[in-house]
Amino acid sequence: MTMEPHEYHEALAQLAWQVELGADEAIGVVAVDRYEEKTKPAVVAKTVEKQPDAVVETPPDPSGVTAELAAGCGDLEALRAALEGFDGCALKRGARNTVFSDGNPAARVMIIGEAPGRDEDIQGKPFIGRSGQLLDKMLAAIGLSRNAEAPEDAVYITNVLPWRPPQNRDPLDEEKAVMKPFLMRHIELVKPQVLLLVGNPSNQVLLETNQGVTRLRGQWREAAGIPALSIFHPAYLLRTPAKKREAWADLLMLKARLDEG
Ligand code: URA
């Protein structure tokens, strides 16, 4: 397509304006009028054809479809495949990758974060952007690593949601509800000794509470029948470095528990 010089400059100005408004990437070829979309009836994502640019809503899971699907997964590879083939969560349509996990499935510690961000969406692995780098440093401070082979030094990492929410918005209640059976099955298959619940969404889903980490941290609780510790999300710690002191205390609690064997 050839452009007149004035068209080129107009397009450039429009792009600059969008960047100014916060657009940081292109996720579809066709522009979507979100105001227009709001007036359309909600679409049941489970049965709808793939429409990358359509705005759809994730329905709740009253029939227990995801529970049944998840329960049928006999190992982690089956669970990964089930997620990759699952079309019942609208987030998947805007995502580049299904972000399943990273680390060592034999680890004693399983870390549950929130949802992939931009870097994770591109690379298909959890916690590899800025907050992931901080998480790695925090873990290294107590002798743990996602790359360790020995289960006692290793961690296994996943998220409440395997797909990036648009503009990194918080996961919606219905998204968390639909995906929860997959997460529960994931935990069952890994059978960790302890869970580290990173940030509010994983705490809300697994401890079934509306309380945030500020309230929940500092004591061992139980999630999915496993001892669980709540800790601030590294993205929050990057914005609020004064909270690192509390996060450090929580890491030491984790280390003390692991040292007990
Ligand atoms: N934040 C999360 O909670 N998970 C990721 O994978 C990346 C950022």
PDB file of C-alpha atoms and ligand atoms in Angstrom:
ATOM      1  CA  MET A   1       0.000   0.000   0.000  1.00  0.00           C
ATOM      2  CA  THR A   2       1.422   3.381  -0.953  1.00  0.00           C
ATOM      3  CA  MET A   3       0.743   6.398   1.218  1.00  0.00           C
ATOM      4  CA  GLU A   4       0.693  10.076   0.477  1.00  0.00           C
ATOM      5  CA  PRO A   5       3.150  11.998   2.688  1.00  0.00           C
ATOM      6  CA  HIS A   6       0.291  13.646   4.593  1.00  0.00           C
ATOM      7  CA  GLU A   7      -1.306  10.196   5.216  1.00  0.00           C
ATOM      8  CA  TYR A   8       1.983   8.891   6.515  1.00  0.00           C
ATOM      9  CA  HIS A   9       2.342  11.793   8.955  1.00  0.00           C
ATOM     10  CA  GLU A  10      -1.273  11.486  10.040  1.00  0.00           C
ATOM     11  CA  ALA A  11      -0.841   7.759  10.722  1.00  0.00           C
ATOM     12  CA  LEU A  12       2.368   8.437  12.626  1.00  0.00           C
ATOM     13  CA  ALA A  13       0.658  11.107  14.733  1.00  0.00           C
ATOM     14  CA  GLN A  14      -2.192   8.701  15.528  1.00  0.00           C
ATOM     15  CA  LEU A  15       0.269   6.018  16.562  1.00  0.00           C
ATOM     16  CA  ALA A  16       2.141   8.463  18.813  1.00  0.00           C
ATOM     17  CA  TRP A  17      -1.189   9.432  20.369  1.00  0.00           C
ATOM     18  CA  GLN A  18      -2.017   5.797  21.120  1.00  0.00           C
ATOM     19  CA  VAL A  19       1.394   5.240  22.675  1.00  0.00           C
ATOM     20  CA  GLU A  20       0.753   8.354  24.792  1.00  0.00           C
ATOM     21  CA  LEU A  21      -2.528   6.776  25.943  1.00  0.00           C
ATOM     22  CA  GLY A  22      -0.677   3.695  27.102  1.00  0.00           C
ATOM     23  CA  ALA A  23      -0.911   1.279  24.155  1.00  0.00           C
ATOM     24  CA  ASP A  24       2.324  -0.698  24.282  1.00  0.00           C
ATOM     25  CA  GLU A  25       1.768  -3.378  21.667  1.00  0.00           C
ATOM     26  CA  ALA A  26      -0.444  -4.380  18.731  1.00  0.00           C
ATOM     27  CA  ILE A  27      -2.563  -7.469  19.456  1.00  0.00           C
ATOM     28  CA  GLY A  28      -4.841  -7.502  16.438  1.00  0.00           C
ATOM     29  CA  VAL A  29      -4.882  -6.379  12.844  1.00  0.00           C
ATOM     30  CA  VAL A  30      -8.414  -5.009  13.002  1.00  0.00           C
ATOM     31  CA  ALA A  31      -9.247  -2.212  15.444  1.00  0.00           C
ATOM     32  CA  VAL A  32     -11.910  -3.094  18.043  1.00  0.00           C
ATOM     33  CA  ASP A  33     -14.463  -0.511  19.145  1.00  0.00           C
ATOM     34  CA  ARG A  34     -14.840  -1.471  22.820  1.00  0.00           C
ATOM     35  CA  TYR A  35     -17.812   0.886  23.328  1.00  0.00           C
ATOM     36  CA  GLU A  36     -19.636  -0.791  20.499  1.00  0.00           C
ATOM     37  CA  GLU A  37     -18.737  -4.261  21.819  1.00  0.00           C
ATOM     38  CA  LYS A  38     -20.251  -3.534  25.239  1.00  0.00           C
ATOM     39  CA  THR A  39     -23.717  -3.378  23.751  1.00  0.00           C
ATOM     40  CA  LYS A  40     -23.453  -6.856  22.247  1.00  0.00           C
ATOM     41  CA  PRO A  41     -24.745  -9.821  24.276  1.00  0.00           C
ATOM     42  CA  ALA A  42     -22.085 -11.787  26.141  1.00  0.00           C
ATOM     43  CA  VAL A  43     -20.798 -14.744  24.195  1.00  0.00           C
ATOM     44  CA  VAL A  44     -20.383 -18.151  25.784  1.00  0.00           C
ATOM     45  CA  ALA A  45     -16.709 -18.672  25.108  1.00  0.00           C
ATOM     46  CA  LYS A  46     -16.827 -22.476  25.395  1.00  0.00           C
ATOM     47  CA  THR A  47     -18.874 -22.865  22.250  1.00  0.00           C
ATOM     48  CA  VAL A  48     -17.860 -19.884  20.164  1.00  0.00           C
ATOM     49  CA  GLU A  49     -15.553 -20.059  17.142  1.00  0.00           C
ATOM     50  CA  LYS A  50     -12.112 -18.508  17.533  1.00  0.00           C
ATOM     51  CA  GLN A  51     -12.348 -14.766  16.838  1.00  0.00           C
ATOM     52  CA  PRO A  52      -9.051 -13.163  17.791  1.00  0.00           C
ATOM     53  CA  ASP A  53     -10.371  -9.623  17.726  1.00  0.00           C
ATOM     54  CA  ALA A  54     -13.737 -10.144  19.391  1.00  0.00           C
ATOM     55  CA  VAL A  55     -14.349  -9.133  22.983  1.00  0.00           C
ATOM     56  CA  VAL A  56     -15.908 -12.086  24.757  1.00  0.00           C
ATOM     57  CA  GLU A  57     -16.642 -12.793  28.346  1.00  0.00           C
ATOM     58  CA  THR A  58     -15.552 -15.815  30.299  1.00  0.00           C
ATOM     59  CA  PRO A  59     -18.630 -17.551  31.654  1.00  0.00           C
ATOM     60  CA  PRO A  60     -18.606 -19.079  35.111  1.00  0.00           C
ATOM     61  CA  ASP A  61     -18.326 -22.850  35.182  1.00  0.00           C
ATOM     62  CA  PRO A  62     -21.584 -24.009  36.754  1.00  0.00           C
ATOM     63  CA  SER A  63     -21.456 -27.359  35.013  1.00  0.00           C
ATOM     64  CA  GLY A  64     -18.001 -28.147  36.307  1.00  0.00           C
ATOM     65  CA  VAL A  65     -16.591 -28.540  32.794  1.00  0.00           C
ATOM     66  CA  THR A  66     -13.103 -27.531  33.834  1.00  0.00           C
ATOM     67  CA  ALA A  67     -13.266 -29.663  36.965  1.00  0.00           C
ATOM     68  CA  GLU A  68     -14.014 -32.709  34.856  1.00  0.00           C
ATOM     69  CA  LEU A  69     -11.340 -31.878  32.291  1.00  0.00           C
ATOM     70  CA  ALA A  70      -8.710 -31.269  34.948  1.00  0.00           C
ATOM     71  CA  ALA A  71      -9.576 -34.393  36.900  1.00  0.00           C
ATOM     72  CA  GLY A  72      -8.979 -36.463  33.766  1.00  0.00           C
ATOM     73  CA  CYS A  73      -5.334 -35.321  33.469  1.00  0.00           C
ATOM     74  CA  GLY A  74      -3.048 -38.066  34.733  1.00  0.00           C
ATOM     75  CA  ASP A  75       0.217 -36.147  34.570  1.00  0.00           C
ATOM     76  CA  LEU A  76       1.654 -32.676  33.986  1.00  0.00           C
ATOM     77  CA  GLU A  77       1.987 -33.117  30.240  1.00  0.00           C
ATOM     78  CA  ALA A  78      -1.670 -34.105  30.007  1.00  0.00           C
ATOM     79  CA  LEU A  79      -2.592 -31.059  32.074  1.00  0.00           C
ATOM     80  CA  ARG A  80      -0.518 -28.788  29.846  1.00  0.00           C
ATOM     81  CA  ALA A  81      -2.174 -30.267  26.754  1.00  0.00           C
ATOM     82  CA  ALA A  82      -5.633 -29.869  28.303  1.00  0.00           C
ATOM     83  CA  LEU A  83      -4.945 -26.187  28.990  1.00  0.00           C
ATOM     84  CA  GLU A  84      -3.579 -25.620  25.516  1.00  0.00           C
ATOM     85  CA  GLY A  85      -6.719 -27.133  24.061  1.00  0.00           C
ATOM     86  CA  PHE A  86      -9.144 -25.385  26.392  1.00  0.00           C
ATOM     87  CA  ASP A  87     -11.209 -22.583  24.877  1.00  0.00           C
ATOM     88  CA  GLY A  88     -13.421 -21.714  27.835  1.00  0.00           C
ATOM     89  CA  CYS A  89     -11.498 -18.664  29.015  1.00  0.00           C
ATOM     90  CA  ALA A  90     -11.661 -15.594  26.818  1.00  0.00           C
ATOM     91  CA  LEU A  91      -8.151 -14.478  27.827  1.00  0.00           C
ATOM     92  CA  LYS A  92      -6.653 -17.162  25.644  1.00  0.00           C
ATOM     93  CA  ARG A  93      -7.736 -15.320  22.511  1.00  0.00           C
ATOM     94  CA  GLY A  94      -5.541 -12.350  23.205  1.00  0.00           C
ATOM     95  CA  ALA A  95      -2.572 -14.400  24.397  1.00  0.00           C
ATOM     96  CA  ARG A  96       0.432 -15.452  22.377  1.00  0.00           C
ATOM     97  CA  ASN A  97       1.272 -18.410  24.585  1.00  0.00           C
ATOM     98  CA  THR A  98      -0.194 -20.652  27.246  1.00  0.00           C
ATOM     99  CA  VAL A  99       2.179 -20.084  30.144  1.00  0.00           C
ATOM    100  CA  PHE A 100       2.168 -23.401  31.986  1.00  0.00           C
ATOM    101  CA  SER A 101       5.115 -23.555  34.364  1.00  0.00           C
ATOM    102  CA  ASP A 102       8.843 -23.346  34.905  1.00  0.00           C
ATOM    103  CA  GLY A 103      11.246 -24.982  37.306  1.00  0.00           C
ATOM    104  CA  ASN A 104      11.569 -28.461  38.711  1.00  0.00           C
ATOM    105  CA  PRO A 105       8.366 -30.482  39.201  1.00  0.00           C
ATOM    106  CA  ALA A 106      10.166 -32.520  41.880  1.00  0.00           C
ATOM    107  CA  ALA A 107      10.773 -29.378  43.971  1.00  0.00           C
ATOM    108  CA  ARG A 108       9.584 -29.182  47.555  1.00  0.00           C
ATOM    109  CA  VAL A 109       8.341 -25.625  46.973  1.00  0.00           C
ATOM    110  CA  MET A 110       5.608 -24.737  44.487  1.00  0.00           C
ATOM    111  CA  ILE A 111       5.157 -21.039  43.766  1.00  0.00           C
ATOM    112  CA  ILE A 112       1.798 -19.721  42.574  1.00  0.00           C
ATOM    113  CA  GLY A 113       1.760 -16.274  40.996  1.00  0.00           C
ATOM    114  CA  GLU A 114      -1.000 -14.291  39.359  1.00  0.00           C
ATOM    115  CA  ALA A 115      -0.881 -14.341  35.569  1.00  0.00           C
ATOM    116  CA  PRO A 116       1.653 -13.841  32.789  1.00  0.00           C
ATOM    117  CA  GLY A 117       2.718 -10.331  31.882  1.00  0.00           C
ATOM    118  CA  ARG A 118       4.050  -9.166  28.555  1.00  0.00           C
ATOM    119  CA  ASP A 119       7.440 -10.915  28.713  1.00  0.00           C
ATOM    120  CA  GLU A 120       5.928 -14.150  29.971  1.00  0.00           C
ATOM    121  CA  ASP A 121       3.287 -14.052  27.243  1.00  0.00           C
ATOM    122  CA  ILE A 122       5.988 -13.683  24.597  1.00  0.00           C
ATOM    123  CA  GLN A 123       8.340 -16.339  25.960  1.00  0.00           C
ATOM    124  CA  GLY A 124       5.776 -18.781  27.353  1.00  0.00           C
ATOM    125  CA  LYS A 125       7.353 -19.036  30.816  1.00  0.00           C
ATOM    126  CA  PRO A 126       6.187 -17.604  34.140  1.00  0.00           C
ATOM    127  CA  PHE A 127       8.050 -14.862  36.011  1.00  0.00           C
ATOM    128  CA  ILE A 128      10.764 -13.940  33.571  1.00  0.00           C
ATOM    129  CA  GLY A 129      10.228 -10.177  33.345  1.00  0.00           C
ATOM    130  CA  ARG A 130      11.388  -7.619  35.922  1.00  0.00           C
ATOM    131  CA  SER A 131       9.318  -9.051  38.729  1.00  0.00           C
ATOM    132  CA  GLY A 132      10.506 -12.547  37.864  1.00  0.00           C
ATOM    133  CA  GLN A 133      14.096 -11.401  38.106  1.00  0.00           C
ATOM    134  CA  LEU A 134      13.406 -10.034  41.570  1.00  0.00           C
ATOM    135  CA  LEU A 135      11.662 -13.278  42.507  1.00  0.00           C
ATOM    136  CA  ASP A 136      14.744 -15.237  41.394  1.00  0.00           C
ATOM    137  CA  LYS A 137      16.959 -13.008  43.572  1.00  0.00           C
ATOM    138  CA  MET A 138      14.658 -13.438  46.563  1.00  0.00           C
ATOM    139  CA  LEU A 139      14.733 -17.202  46.148  1.00  0.00           C
ATOM    140  CA  ALA A 140      18.501 -17.237  45.673  1.00  0.00           C
ATOM    141  CA  ALA A 141      18.851 -15.410  48.999  1.00  0.00           C
ATOM    142  CA  ILE A 142      17.483 -18.523  50.730  1.00  0.00           C
ATOM    143  CA  GLY A 143      19.300 -20.997  48.498  1.00  0.00           C
ATOM    144  CA  LEU A 144      16.459 -21.831  46.098  1.00  0.00           C
ATOM    145  CA  SER A 145      16.408 -21.752  42.319  1.00  0.00           C
ATOM    146  CA  ARG A 146      14.062 -22.721  39.510  1.00  0.00           C
ATOM    147  CA  ASN A 147      17.070 -24.242  37.729  1.00  0.00           C
ATOM    148  CA  ALA A 148      18.215 -26.491  40.576  1.00  0.00           C
ATOM    149  CA  GLU A 149      18.147 -30.227  39.983  1.00  0.00           C
ATOM    150  CA  ALA A 150      18.108 -31.297  43.621  1.00  0.00           C
ATOM    151  CA  PRO A 151      14.490 -31.122  44.825  1.00  0.00           C
ATOM    152  CA  GLU A 152      15.573 -29.558  48.135  1.00  0.00           C
ATOM    153  CA  ASP A 153      17.142 -26.581  46.322  1.00  0.00           C
ATOM    154  CA  ALA A 154      14.510 -26.245  43.628  1.00  0.00           C
ATOM    155  CA  VAL A 155      11.219 -24.465  43.060  1.00  0.00           C
ATOM    156  CA  TYR A 156       8.414 -25.097  40.624  1.00  0.00           C
ATOM    157  CA  ILE A 157       6.492 -22.052  39.379  1.00  0.00           C
ATOM    158  CA  THR A 158       3.050 -21.539  37.910  1.00  0.00           C
ATOM    159  CA  ASN A 159       0.260 -18.943  37.930  1.00  0.00           C
ATOM    160  CA  VAL A 160      -3.454 -18.774  38.726  1.00  0.00           C
ATOM    161  CA  LEU A 161      -4.076 -17.919  35.065  1.00  0.00           C
ATOM    162  CA  PRO A 162      -2.018 -19.281  32.164  1.00  0.00           C
ATOM    163  CA  TRP A 163      -2.934 -16.409  29.816  1.00  0.00           C
ATOM    164  CA  ARG A 164      -2.054 -12.763  29.990  1.00  0.00           C
ATOM    165  CA  PRO A 165      -4.939 -10.439  30.888  1.00  0.00           C
ATOM    166  CA  PRO A 166      -5.124  -7.396  28.586  1.00  0.00           C
ATOM    167  CA  GLN A 167      -3.012  -4.479  29.793  1.00  0.00           C
ATOM    168  CA  ASN A 168      -2.006  -6.679  32.746  1.00  0.00           C
ATOM    169  CA  ARG A 169      -5.290  -5.951  34.487  1.00  0.00           C
ATOM    170  CA  ASP A 170      -6.195  -7.959  37.591  1.00  0.00           C
ATOM    171  CA  PRO A 171      -7.730 -11.379  36.914  1.00  0.00           C
ATOM    172  CA  LEU A 172     -11.537 -11.303  37.062  1.00  0.00           C
ATOM    173  CA  ASP A 173     -13.428 -13.464  39.552  1.00  0.00           C
ATOM    174  CA  GLU A 174     -14.981 -15.520  36.766  1.00  0.00           C
ATOM    175  CA  GLU A 175     -11.604 -16.130  35.152  1.00  0.00           C
ATOM    176  CA  LYS A 176     -10.172 -17.305  38.453  1.00  0.00           C
ATOM    177  CA  ALA A 177     -13.220 -19.523  39.066  1.00  0.00           C
ATOM    178  CA  VAL A 178     -13.095 -21.169  35.644  1.00  0.00           C
ATOM    179  CA  MET A 179      -9.382 -21.878  35.877  1.00  0.00           C
ATOM    180  CA  LYS A 180      -9.260 -22.949  39.521  1.00  0.00           C
ATOM    181  CA  PRO A 181      -9.817 -26.696  38.875  1.00  0.00           C
ATOM    182  CA  PHE A 182      -6.763 -26.707  36.595  1.00  0.00           C
ATOM    183  CA  LEU A 183      -4.702 -25.052  39.308  1.00  0.00           C
ATOM    184  CA  MET A 184      -5.922 -27.508  41.944  1.00  0.00           C
ATOM    185  CA  ARG A 185      -5.051 -30.437  39.681  1.00  0.00           C
ATOM    186  CA  HIS A 186      -1.664 -28.861  38.970  1.00  0.00           C
ATOM    187  CA  ILE A 187      -0.932 -28.796  42.707  1.00  0.00           C
ATOM    188  CA  GLU A 188      -2.203 -32.361  43.130  1.00  0.00           C
ATOM    189  CA  LEU A 189       0.106 -33.612  40.382  1.00  0.00           C
ATOM    190  CA  VAL A 190       3.203 -31.776  41.651  1.00  0.00           C
ATOM    191  CA  LYS A 191       2.520 -32.717  45.307  1.00  0.00           C
ATOM    192  CA  PRO A 192       4.794 -30.033  46.764  1.00  0.00           C
ATOM    193  CA  GLN A 193       5.729 -29.968  50.427  1.00  0.00           C
ATOM    194  CA  VAL A 194       4.847 -26.281  50.708  1.00  0.00           C
ATOM    195  CA  LEU A 195       3.112 -23.613  48.640  1.00  0.00           C
ATOM    196  CA  LEU A 196       4.330 -20.044  48.306  1.00  0.00           C
ATOM    197  CA  LEU A 197       1.372 -17.844  47.359  1.00  0.00           C
ATOM    198  CA  VAL A 198       2.737 -14.791  45.599  1.00  0.00           C
ATOM    199  CA  GLY A 199       0.446 -11.744  45.396  1.00  0.00           C
ATOM    200  CA  ASN A 200      -3.263 -11.375  46.125  1.00  0.00           C
ATOM    201  CA  PRO A 201      -4.966 -13.482  43.410  1.00  0.00           C
ATOM    202  CA  SER A 202      -3.314 -16.790  44.350  1.00  0.00           C
ATOM    203  CA  ASN A 203      -4.134 -16.142  47.986  1.00  0.00           C
ATOM    204  CA  GLN A 204      -7.731 -15.318  47.166  1.00  0.00           C
ATOM    205  CA  VAL A 205      -8.199 -18.405  45.038  1.00  0.00           C
ATOM    206  CA  LEU A 206      -6.433 -20.932  47.218  1.00  0.00           C
ATOM    207  CA  LEU A 207      -7.268 -19.585  50.673  1.00  0.00           C
ATOM    208  CA  GLU A 208     -10.791 -18.656  49.541  1.00  0.00           C
ATOM    209  CA  THR A 209     -10.625 -15.225  51.072  1.00  0.00           C
ATOM    210  CA  ASN A 210     -10.937 -11.616  50.001  1.00  0.00           C
ATOM    211  CA  GLN A 211      -8.115 -10.572  52.298  1.00  0.00           C
ATOM    212  CA  GLY A 212      -4.879  -9.378  50.809  1.00  0.00           C
ATOM    213  CA  VAL A 213      -1.303 -10.442  51.482  1.00  0.00           C
ATOM    214  CA  THR A 214      -0.831  -7.614  54.005  1.00  0.00           C
ATOM    215  CA  ARG A 215      -3.332  -9.392  56.278  1.00  0.00           C
ATOM    216  CA  LEU A 216      -2.455 -12.963  55.387  1.00  0.00           C
ATOM    217  CA  ARG A 217       1.333 -12.927  55.470  1.00  0.00           C
ATOM    218  CA  GLY A 218       3.452 -13.846  58.465  1.00  0.00           C
ATOM    219  CA  GLN A 219       1.838 -17.154  59.349  1.00  0.00           C
ATOM    220  CA  TRP A 220       1.508 -20.591  57.871  1.00  0.00           C
ATOM    221  CA  ARG A 221      -1.908 -21.474  56.549  1.00  0.00           C
ATOM    222  CA  GLU A 222      -3.260 -24.400  54.591  1.00  0.00           C
ATOM    223  CA  ALA A 223      -4.225 -24.346  50.913  1.00  0.00           C
ATOM    224  CA  ALA A 224      -5.288 -27.402  48.919  1.00  0.00           C
ATOM    225  CA  GLY A 225      -4.364 -29.427  52.024  1.00  0.00           C
ATOM    226  CA  ILE A 226      -0.757 -28.211  51.906  1.00  0.00           C
ATOM    227  CA  PRO A 227       1.091 -25.765  54.214  1.00  0.00           C
ATOM    228  CA  ALA A 228       1.042 -22.389  52.476  1.00  0.00           C
ATOM    229  CA  LEU A 229       2.796 -19.100  53.056  1.00  0.00           C
ATOM    230  CA  SER A 230       1.620 -15.787  51.602  1.00  0.00           C
ATOM    231  CA  ILE A 231       4.148 -13.291  50.314  1.00  0.00           C
ATOM    232  CA  PHE A 232       4.025  -9.910  48.569  1.00  0.00           C
ATOM    233  CA  HIS A 233       4.220  -9.995  44.807  1.00  0.00           C
ATOM    234  CA  PRO A 234       7.663  -8.919  43.521  1.00  0.00           C
ATOM    235  CA  ALA A 235       5.961  -6.372  41.231  1.00  0.00           C
ATOM    236  CA  TYR A 236       4.529  -4.763  44.376  1.00  0.00           C
ATOM    237  CA  LEU A 237       7.949  -4.886  46.029  1.00  0.00           C
ATOM    238  CA  LEU A 238       9.453  -3.116  43.025  1.00  0.00           C
ATOM    239  CA  ARG A 239       6.905  -0.323  43.504  1.00  0.00           C
ATOM    240  CA  THR A 240       7.059  -0.386  47.311  1.00  0.00           C
ATOM    241  CA  PRO A 241      10.614  -1.248  48.356  1.00  0.00           C
ATOM    242  CA  ALA A 242       9.824  -0.498  52.025  1.00  0.00           C
ATOM    243  CA  LYS A 243       7.872  -3.781  52.063  1.00  0.00           C
ATOM    244  CA  LYS A 244      10.980  -5.809  51.232  1.00  0.00           C
ATOM    245  CA  ARG A 245      11.735  -6.116  54.938  1.00  0.00           C
ATOM    246  CA  GLU A 246       8.463  -8.029  55.497  1.00  0.00           C
ATOM    247  CA  ALA A 247       9.051 -10.136  52.392  1.00  0.00           C
ATOM    248  CA  TRP A 248      12.485 -11.030  53.732  1.00  0.00           C
ATOM    249  CA  ALA A 249      10.942 -12.117  57.051  1.00  0.00           C
ATOM    250  CA  ASP A 250       8.518 -14.329  55.104  1.00  0.00           C
ATOM    251  CA  LEU A 251      11.353 -15.865  53.099  1.00  0.00           C
ATOM    252  CA  LEU A 252      13.147 -16.681  56.343  1.00  0.00           C
ATOM    253  CA  MET A 253       9.967 -18.384  57.601  1.00  0.00           C
ATOM    254  CA  LEU A 254       9.971 -20.480  54.457  1.00  0.00           C
ATOM    255  CA  LYS A 255      13.647 -21.341  54.858  1.00  0.00           C
ATOM    256  CA  ALA A 256      13.166 -22.305  58.516  1.00  0.00           C
ATOM    257  CA  ARG A 257      10.379 -24.682  57.541  1.00  0.00           C
ATOM    258  CA  LEU A 258      12.426 -26.237  54.764  1.00  0.00           C
ATOM    259  CA  ASP A 259      15.423 -26.620  57.080  1.00  0.00           C
ATOM    260  CA  GLU A 260      13.226 -28.635  59.433  1.00  0.00           C
ATOM    261  CA  GLY A 261      13.030 -31.192  56.614  1.00  0.00           C
TER     262      GLY A 261
HETATM  263  N1  URA B   1       3.531 -11.850  37.539  1.00  0.00           N
HETATM  264  C1  URA B   1       2.976 -13.036  37.879  1.00  0.00           C
HETATM  265  O1  URA B   1       2.220 -13.112  38.831  1.00  0.00           O
HETATM  266  N2  URA B   1       3.292 -14.099  37.141  1.00  0.00           N
HETATM  267  C2  URA B   1       4.116 -14.050  36.118  1.00  0.00           C
HETATM  268  O2  URA B   1       4.357 -15.076  35.501  1.00  0.00           O
HETATM  269  C3  URA B   1       4.691 -12.810  35.784  1.00  0.00           C
HETATM  270  C4  URA B   1       4.389 -11.719  36.505  1.00  0.00           C
END
